[in-house]
């Protein structure tokens, strides 16, 4: 039995595509239930889900009005949904995601008794150059995460494309007994690993989820501010690597000032070629065609990461789904 958990807040524009994709899974319907938690949406999200529940008996709507202990936002919704779910495996995705028909059946093949958590792969859909650059960035980081996991050094799971053994989830005490974080997927991943369970990364087109591109650079900044906050909880060696990556543009500028611009240019070209080569491999492994995002990723990432790193050093709230959090890991939300 499989339970899919989806937290939804103000997702009227996306929830139909999400539910259609989940109903289109090539997994037996009598062993599949969908639990959608409406997190006080201010649009037609709940009404749309309710219409689906009348047509599809395996879709269930839960209106979330209170918080379980210290949880807020998505982790609070998932905590409520987990109490309703009957599945042996909990699949978790987002309301703005569409997953391929083989998503569930593919991910299940990677479970064994010692495996507690699995993550699939997510790509950004869209034909604009901005969307292609966002996709390259997603696949750059998730690609490195996958190859690190293959080497026995797992980093994290992705909360929009993951599956958890239910028994492993409850051994952690559930989200209500896990520290609140705006990067709730990492917290759950870490707690399940602490219980001795293994982690698997499924980097296949048959486990692919597609998410919408962010519409503006301002929206991208808000998302990255949340991601950067969570990133500092990762293992120290990985954090050091991320900081060096984020600060690559200032490093190149310093090399140019002290060692000459030709030397700086050589370092930049080497990084550009290495990044592009890595992304070509990632796209090939996923059966995707390399596009402009692959070739322009390095200069795009250098500029964006420098901006994100500077903004991260400025104290301020983190905004997430229309709510603001005074501190990245505070349980107090406004």
Short mmCIF file of C-alpha atoms in Angstrom, two decimals:
data_model
loop_
_atom_site.label_atom_id
_atom_site.label_comp_id
_atom_site.label_asym_id
_atom_site.label_seq_id
_atom_site.Cartn_x
_atom_site.Cartn_y
_atom_site.Cartn_z
CA UNK A 1 0.00 0.00 0.00
CA UNK A 2 1.31 3.45 -1.01
CA UNK A 3 0.24 6.83 0.37
CA UNK A 4 1.14 10.03 -1.48
CA UNK A 5 1.25 13.14 0.73
CA UNK A 6 0.93 16.61 -0.78
CA UNK A 7 0.93 19.89 1.14
CA UNK A 8 -0.91 22.62 -0.76
CA UNK A 9 -1.19 26.32 -0.05
CA UNK A 10 -2.59 28.71 -2.67
CA UNK A 11 -1.94 26.24 -5.50
CA UNK A 12 -5.12 26.71 -7.56
CA UNK A 13 -3.04 27.24 -10.69
CA UNK A 14 -1.09 24.00 -10.23
CA UNK A 15 -3.08 21.45 -8.25
CA UNK A 16 -5.06 20.02 -11.20
CA UNK A 17 -1.91 19.06 -13.10
CA UNK A 18 -0.43 17.57 -9.92
CA UNK A 19 -3.49 15.42 -9.18
CA UNK A 20 -3.88 14.35 -12.82
CA UNK A 21 -0.28 13.15 -12.85
CA UNK A 22 -0.74 11.23 -9.60
CA UNK A 23 -3.97 9.62 -10.83
CA UNK A 24 -2.13 8.64 -14.03
CA UNK A 25 0.42 6.48 -12.20
CA UNK A 26 0.95 2.99 -13.58
CA UNK A 27 0.48 1.62 -10.05
CA UNK A 28 -2.66 -0.32 -9.00
CA UNK A 29 -5.32 2.12 -7.85
CA UNK A 30 -6.51 -0.24 -5.10
CA UNK A 31 -3.06 0.08 -3.48
CA UNK A 32 -2.71 3.83 -3.88
CA UNK A 33 -4.18 6.64 -1.80
CA UNK A 34 -3.60 10.37 -2.20
CA UNK A 35 -3.78 12.66 0.82
CA UNK A 36 -3.82 16.37 0.03
CA UNK A 37 -3.51 18.81 2.92
CA UNK A 38 -4.91 22.29 2.37
CA UNK A 39 -2.79 24.69 4.41
CA UNK A 40 -5.27 27.57 4.87
CA UNK A 41 -5.29 28.45 1.18
CA UNK A 42 -6.74 31.83 0.26
CA UNK A 43 -7.67 30.82 -3.29
CA UNK A 44 -9.71 27.99 -4.87
CA UNK A 45 -7.23 25.23 -3.97
CA UNK A 46 -9.56 23.44 -1.54
CA UNK A 47 -12.56 23.65 -3.88
CA UNK A 48 -10.58 22.13 -6.74
CA UNK A 49 -9.32 19.27 -4.57
CA UNK A 50 -12.82 18.66 -3.24
CA UNK A 51 -14.10 18.27 -6.80
CA UNK A 52 -11.45 15.60 -7.41
CA UNK A 53 -12.42 13.70 -4.24
CA UNK A 54 -15.96 13.31 -5.57
CA UNK A 55 -14.65 11.79 -8.78
CA UNK A 56 -11.72 9.75 -7.49
CA UNK A 57 -12.35 7.72 -4.30
CA UNK A 58 -8.61 7.37 -3.57
CA UNK A 59 -8.11 11.15 -3.29
CA UNK A 60 -8.67 12.63 0.17
CA UNK A 61 -8.68 16.26 1.30
CA UNK A 62 -7.60 17.26 4.80
CA UNK A 63 -8.07 20.85 5.89
CA UNK A 64 -5.22 21.72 8.24
CA UNK A 65 -6.21 24.36 10.78
CA UNK A 66 -3.96 23.75 13.77
CA UNK A 67 -0.29 23.05 14.42
CA UNK A 68 1.10 19.82 15.81
CA UNK A 69 3.43 20.90 18.59
CA UNK A 70 6.07 23.28 17.20
CA UNK A 71 5.60 22.56 13.50
CA UNK A 72 4.53 25.13 10.92
CA UNK A 73 3.92 25.28 7.20
CA UNK A 74 4.68 22.28 5.03
CA UNK A 75 6.15 20.11 7.79
CA UNK A 76 3.01 20.68 9.88
CA UNK A 77 0.75 19.64 6.99
CA UNK A 78 2.83 16.52 6.36
CA UNK A 79 2.68 15.68 10.06
CA UNK A 80 -1.13 15.78 9.94
CA UNK A 81 -1.29 13.77 6.70
CA UNK A 82 1.04 11.06 8.02
CA UNK A 83 -1.47 10.34 10.78
CA UNK A 84 -4.16 9.73 8.14
CA UNK A 85 -2.07 7.66 5.73
CA UNK A 86 -2.40 3.87 5.60
CA UNK A 87 0.47 3.13 3.24
CA UNK A 88 3.57 1.06 3.95
CA UNK A 89 5.49 3.70 2.00
CA UNK A 90 4.89 7.45 2.14
CA UNK A 91 5.56 9.31 -1.10
CA UNK A 92 5.97 13.07 -0.77
CA UNK A 93 5.73 15.63 -3.54
CA UNK A 94 4.65 19.24 -3.94
CA UNK A 95 1.41 20.67 -5.30
CA UNK A 96 3.28 22.46 -8.11
CA UNK A 97 4.92 19.22 -9.27
CA UNK A 98 3.94 16.78 -12.00
CA UNK A 99 5.50 13.32 -11.86
CA UNK A 100 5.89 10.81 -14.67
CA UNK A 101 3.51 7.79 -14.74
CA UNK A 102 6.28 5.41 -13.63
CA UNK A 103 7.28 7.52 -10.61
CA UNK A 104 5.86 5.27 -7.88
CA UNK A 105 6.65 1.92 -9.51
CA UNK A 106 10.25 2.98 -10.21
CA UNK A 107 10.96 4.33 -6.73
CA UNK A 108 9.51 1.22 -5.08
CA UNK A 109 12.04 -1.04 -6.82
CA UNK A 110 14.82 0.65 -4.81
CA UNK A 111 13.31 -0.19 -1.43
CA UNK A 112 14.72 -3.04 0.60
CA UNK A 113 14.33 -3.72 4.34
CA UNK A 114 17.39 -1.60 5.20
CA UNK A 115 16.37 1.38 3.04
CA UNK A 116 14.36 4.05 4.85
CA UNK A 117 14.33 7.01 2.49
CA UNK A 118 14.67 7.48 -1.26
CA UNK A 119 14.83 10.58 -3.42
CA UNK A 120 13.99 10.85 -7.09
CA UNK A 121 15.12 13.53 -9.52
CA UNK A 122 13.44 16.86 -10.22
CA UNK A 123 13.79 19.07 -13.28
CA UNK A 124 12.40 22.50 -14.07
CA UNK A 125 10.05 22.71 -17.03
CA UNK A 126 9.70 25.69 -19.34
CA UNK A 127 11.01 26.95 -22.66
CA UNK A 128 12.32 30.38 -21.66
CA UNK A 129 16.03 30.93 -21.15
CA UNK A 130 15.39 31.76 -17.49
CA UNK A 131 13.61 28.42 -17.03
CA UNK A 132 16.44 26.55 -18.77
CA UNK A 133 19.00 28.20 -16.52
CA UNK A 134 16.98 27.25 -13.43
CA UNK A 135 16.78 23.68 -14.71
CA UNK A 136 20.54 23.53 -15.23
CA UNK A 137 21.04 24.78 -11.67
CA UNK A 138 18.65 22.17 -10.22
CA UNK A 139 20.34 19.35 -12.13
CA UNK A 140 23.82 20.61 -11.31
CA UNK A 141 23.22 20.36 -7.57
CA UNK A 142 21.04 17.26 -7.60
CA UNK A 143 23.49 15.57 -9.96
CA UNK A 144 26.32 16.15 -7.50
CA UNK A 145 24.07 14.95 -4.70
CA UNK A 146 23.34 11.74 -6.60
CA UNK A 147 26.95 10.97 -7.42
CA UNK A 148 27.95 11.66 -3.81
CA UNK A 149 25.26 9.22 -2.66
CA UNK A 150 26.66 6.60 -5.03
CA UNK A 151 30.01 7.05 -3.29
CA UNK A 152 28.40 6.40 0.09
CA UNK A 153 28.22 10.08 1.05
CA UNK A 154 24.52 11.02 0.87
CA UNK A 155 23.74 14.68 1.39
CA UNK A 156 19.97 15.11 1.53
CA UNK A 157 16.62 14.12 0.03
CA UNK A 158 14.39 16.45 -1.96
CA UNK A 159 11.04 17.23 -0.40
CA UNK A 160 9.28 17.48 -3.75
CA UNK A 161 10.34 14.00 -4.87
CA UNK A 162 10.94 11.53 -2.07
CA UNK A 163 9.62 8.33 -0.54
CA UNK A 164 9.91 7.18 3.06
CA UNK A 165 9.30 3.81 4.68
CA UNK A 166 6.40 4.44 7.06
CA UNK A 167 7.93 2.42 9.88
CA UNK A 168 11.13 4.47 9.56
CA UNK A 169 9.13 7.68 9.64
CA UNK A 170 7.41 6.74 12.89
CA UNK A 171 10.66 5.61 14.48
CA UNK A 172 11.69 9.28 14.30
CA UNK A 173 8.51 10.20 16.14
CA UNK A 174 7.10 11.90 13.06
CA UNK A 175 7.50 15.53 12.09
CA UNK A 176 5.89 16.69 15.32
CA UNK A 177 8.90 15.28 17.19
CA UNK A 178 11.53 16.54 14.73
CA UNK A 179 13.07 19.99 15.04
CA UNK A 180 11.21 22.56 12.97
CA UNK A 181 13.05 23.72 9.88
CA UNK A 182 12.12 25.52 6.69
CA UNK A 183 14.10 22.76 4.97
CA UNK A 184 11.97 19.99 6.42
CA UNK A 185 13.13 17.39 3.89
CA UNK A 186 16.70 17.52 5.19
CA UNK A 187 15.53 17.19 8.80
CA UNK A 188 13.51 14.06 8.02
CA UNK A 189 16.33 12.60 5.90
CA UNK A 190 18.80 13.17 8.74
CA UNK A 191 16.58 11.69 11.45
CA UNK A 192 15.82 8.55 9.43
CA UNK A 193 19.53 8.08 8.72
CA UNK A 194 20.21 8.43 12.47
CA UNK A 195 17.91 5.45 13.03
CA UNK A 196 20.26 3.31 10.95
CA UNK A 197 18.35 3.24 7.67
CA UNK A 198 20.03 3.52 4.30
CA UNK A 199 19.37 6.13 1.64
CA UNK A 200 18.98 5.66 -2.10
CA UNK A 201 19.09 8.22 -4.89
CA UNK A 202 17.12 7.33 -8.02
CA UNK A 203 18.57 9.33 -10.90
CA UNK A 204 16.41 8.05 -13.73
CA UNK A 205 13.96 9.57 -16.19
CA UNK A 206 11.37 7.07 -14.93
CA UNK A 207 11.48 8.73 -11.47
CA UNK A 208 11.35 12.27 -12.82
CA UNK A 209 9.30 15.08 -11.39
CA UNK A 210 8.80 18.41 -13.12
CA UNK A 211 8.41 21.67 -11.26
CA UNK A 212 7.45 25.10 -12.53
CA UNK A 213 10.16 27.69 -13.05
CA UNK A 214 10.12 30.69 -10.75
CA UNK A 215 8.57 33.64 -12.59
CA UNK A 216 11.05 36.35 -11.60
CA UNK A 217 14.48 36.98 -10.17
CA UNK A 218 12.84 38.31 -7.01
CA UNK A 219 11.05 34.99 -6.50
CA UNK A 220 14.34 33.20 -7.13
CA UNK A 221 16.04 35.26 -4.42
CA UNK A 222 13.33 34.30 -1.89
CA UNK A 223 13.69 30.61 -2.73
CA UNK A 224 17.48 30.67 -2.58
CA UNK A 225 17.42 32.50 0.75
CA UNK A 226 15.47 29.58 2.18
CA UNK A 227 17.76 27.05 0.48
CA UNK A 228 20.94 28.80 1.66
CA UNK A 229 19.63 28.79 5.24
CA UNK A 230 19.10 25.05 5.10
CA UNK A 231 22.40 24.41 3.33
CA UNK A 232 24.38 25.45 6.38
CA UNK A 233 23.00 22.40 8.22
CA UNK A 234 24.69 20.05 5.76
CA UNK A 235 27.95 18.23 6.60
CA UNK A 236 30.84 20.68 7.10
CA UNK A 237 32.87 19.41 4.16
CA UNK A 238 29.90 19.92 1.84
CA UNK A 239 29.23 23.40 3.26
CA UNK A 240 32.84 24.42 2.61
CA UNK A 241 32.52 23.26 -0.98
CA UNK A 242 29.25 25.16 -1.39
CA UNK A 243 30.70 28.39 0.01
CA UNK A 244 33.67 28.16 -2.37
CA UNK A 245 31.24 27.55 -5.22
CA UNK A 246 29.03 30.47 -4.23
CA UNK A 247 32.05 32.78 -3.83
CA UNK A 248 33.66 31.78 -7.13
CA UNK A 249 33.12 35.18 -8.78
CA UNK A 250 34.85 37.13 -5.96
CA UNK A 251 37.63 34.53 -6.00
CA UNK A 252 38.10 35.00 -9.75
CA UNK A 253 38.18 38.78 -9.29
CA UNK A 254 40.83 38.46 -6.57
CA UNK A 255 42.91 36.18 -8.79
CA UNK A 256 42.67 38.78 -11.55
CA UNK A 257 43.75 41.60 -9.24
CA UNK A 258 46.71 39.77 -7.69
CA UNK A 259 47.82 37.37 -10.42
CA UNK A 260 46.59 38.96 -13.63
CA UNK A 261 43.42 38.75 -15.69
CA UNK A 262 44.83 36.17 -18.05
CA UNK A 263 45.27 33.75 -15.15
CA UNK A 264 41.77 34.58 -13.92
CA UNK A 265 40.40 33.97 -17.40
CA UNK A 266 42.05 30.57 -17.56
CA UNK A 267 40.52 29.57 -14.21
CA UNK A 268 37.12 30.77 -15.41
CA UNK A 269 37.33 28.83 -18.68
CA UNK A 270 38.40 25.66 -16.85
CA UNK A 271 35.44 25.97 -14.49
CA UNK A 272 33.09 26.67 -17.40
CA UNK A 273 34.24 23.58 -19.29
CA UNK A 274 34.07 21.35 -16.20
CA UNK A 275 30.55 22.54 -15.36
CA UNK A 276 29.32 22.12 -18.92
CA UNK A 277 30.87 18.66 -19.18
CA UNK A 278 29.24 17.60 -15.92
CA UNK A 279 25.84 18.90 -16.99
CA UNK A 280 26.08 17.19 -20.38
CA UNK A 281 26.61 13.90 -18.52
CA UNK A 282 23.68 14.60 -16.19
CA UNK A 283 21.34 15.46 -19.05
CA UNK A 284 22.49 12.38 -20.96
CA UNK A 285 21.90 10.12 -17.95
CA UNK A 286 18.35 11.47 -17.70
CA UNK A 287 17.66 11.27 -21.42
CA UNK A 288 17.40 15.05 -21.70
CA UNK A 289 18.80 17.22 -24.48
CA UNK A 290 21.50 19.69 -23.47
CA UNK A 291 20.24 23.21 -24.19
CA UNK A 292 21.34 26.80 -23.70
CA UNK A 293 20.99 26.42 -19.95
CA UNK A 294 23.87 23.94 -19.94
CA UNK A 295 26.25 26.22 -21.81
CA UNK A 296 25.33 29.43 -19.98
CA UNK A 297 25.02 27.92 -16.51
CA UNK A 298 28.48 28.90 -15.24
CA UNK A 299 28.32 32.68 -15.83
CA UNK A 300 24.69 32.68 -14.66
CA UNK A 301 25.54 30.79 -11.46
CA UNK A 302 28.60 32.95 -10.74
CA UNK A 303 26.56 36.16 -10.83
CA UNK A 304 23.51 34.76 -9.02
CA UNK A 305 25.45 32.98 -6.30
CA UNK A 306 27.42 36.13 -5.48
CA UNK A 307 24.15 38.06 -5.11
CA UNK A 308 22.58 35.29 -3.03
CA UNK A 309 25.61 35.03 -0.75
CA UNK A 310 25.65 38.78 -0.11
CA UNK A 311 21.93 38.83 0.64
CA UNK A 312 22.31 35.84 2.95
CA UNK A 313 24.72 37.84 5.08
CA UNK A 314 22.08 40.53 5.59
CA UNK A 315 19.84 39.70 8.57
CA UNK A 316 16.19 39.37 7.72
CA UNK A 317 13.21 37.06 7.62
CA UNK A 318 12.77 34.11 5.31
CA UNK A 319 9.58 34.17 3.25
CA UNK A 320 7.96 30.85 2.37
CA UNK A 321 4.54 30.28 0.81
CA UNK A 322 3.31 33.71 1.82
CA UNK A 323 4.55 33.41 5.40
CA UNK A 324 7.60 34.98 6.99
CA UNK A 325 9.89 33.31 9.50
CA UNK A 326 11.83 35.61 11.80
CA UNK A 327 14.70 33.16 12.03
CA UNK A 328 15.52 30.35 9.56
CA UNK A 329 14.85 27.62 12.10
CA UNK A 330 12.41 29.32 14.41
CA UNK A 331 9.07 27.70 15.00
CA UNK A 332 7.45 31.13 15.18
CA UNK A 333 5.82 32.12 11.91
CA UNK A 334 3.76 35.18 11.10
#
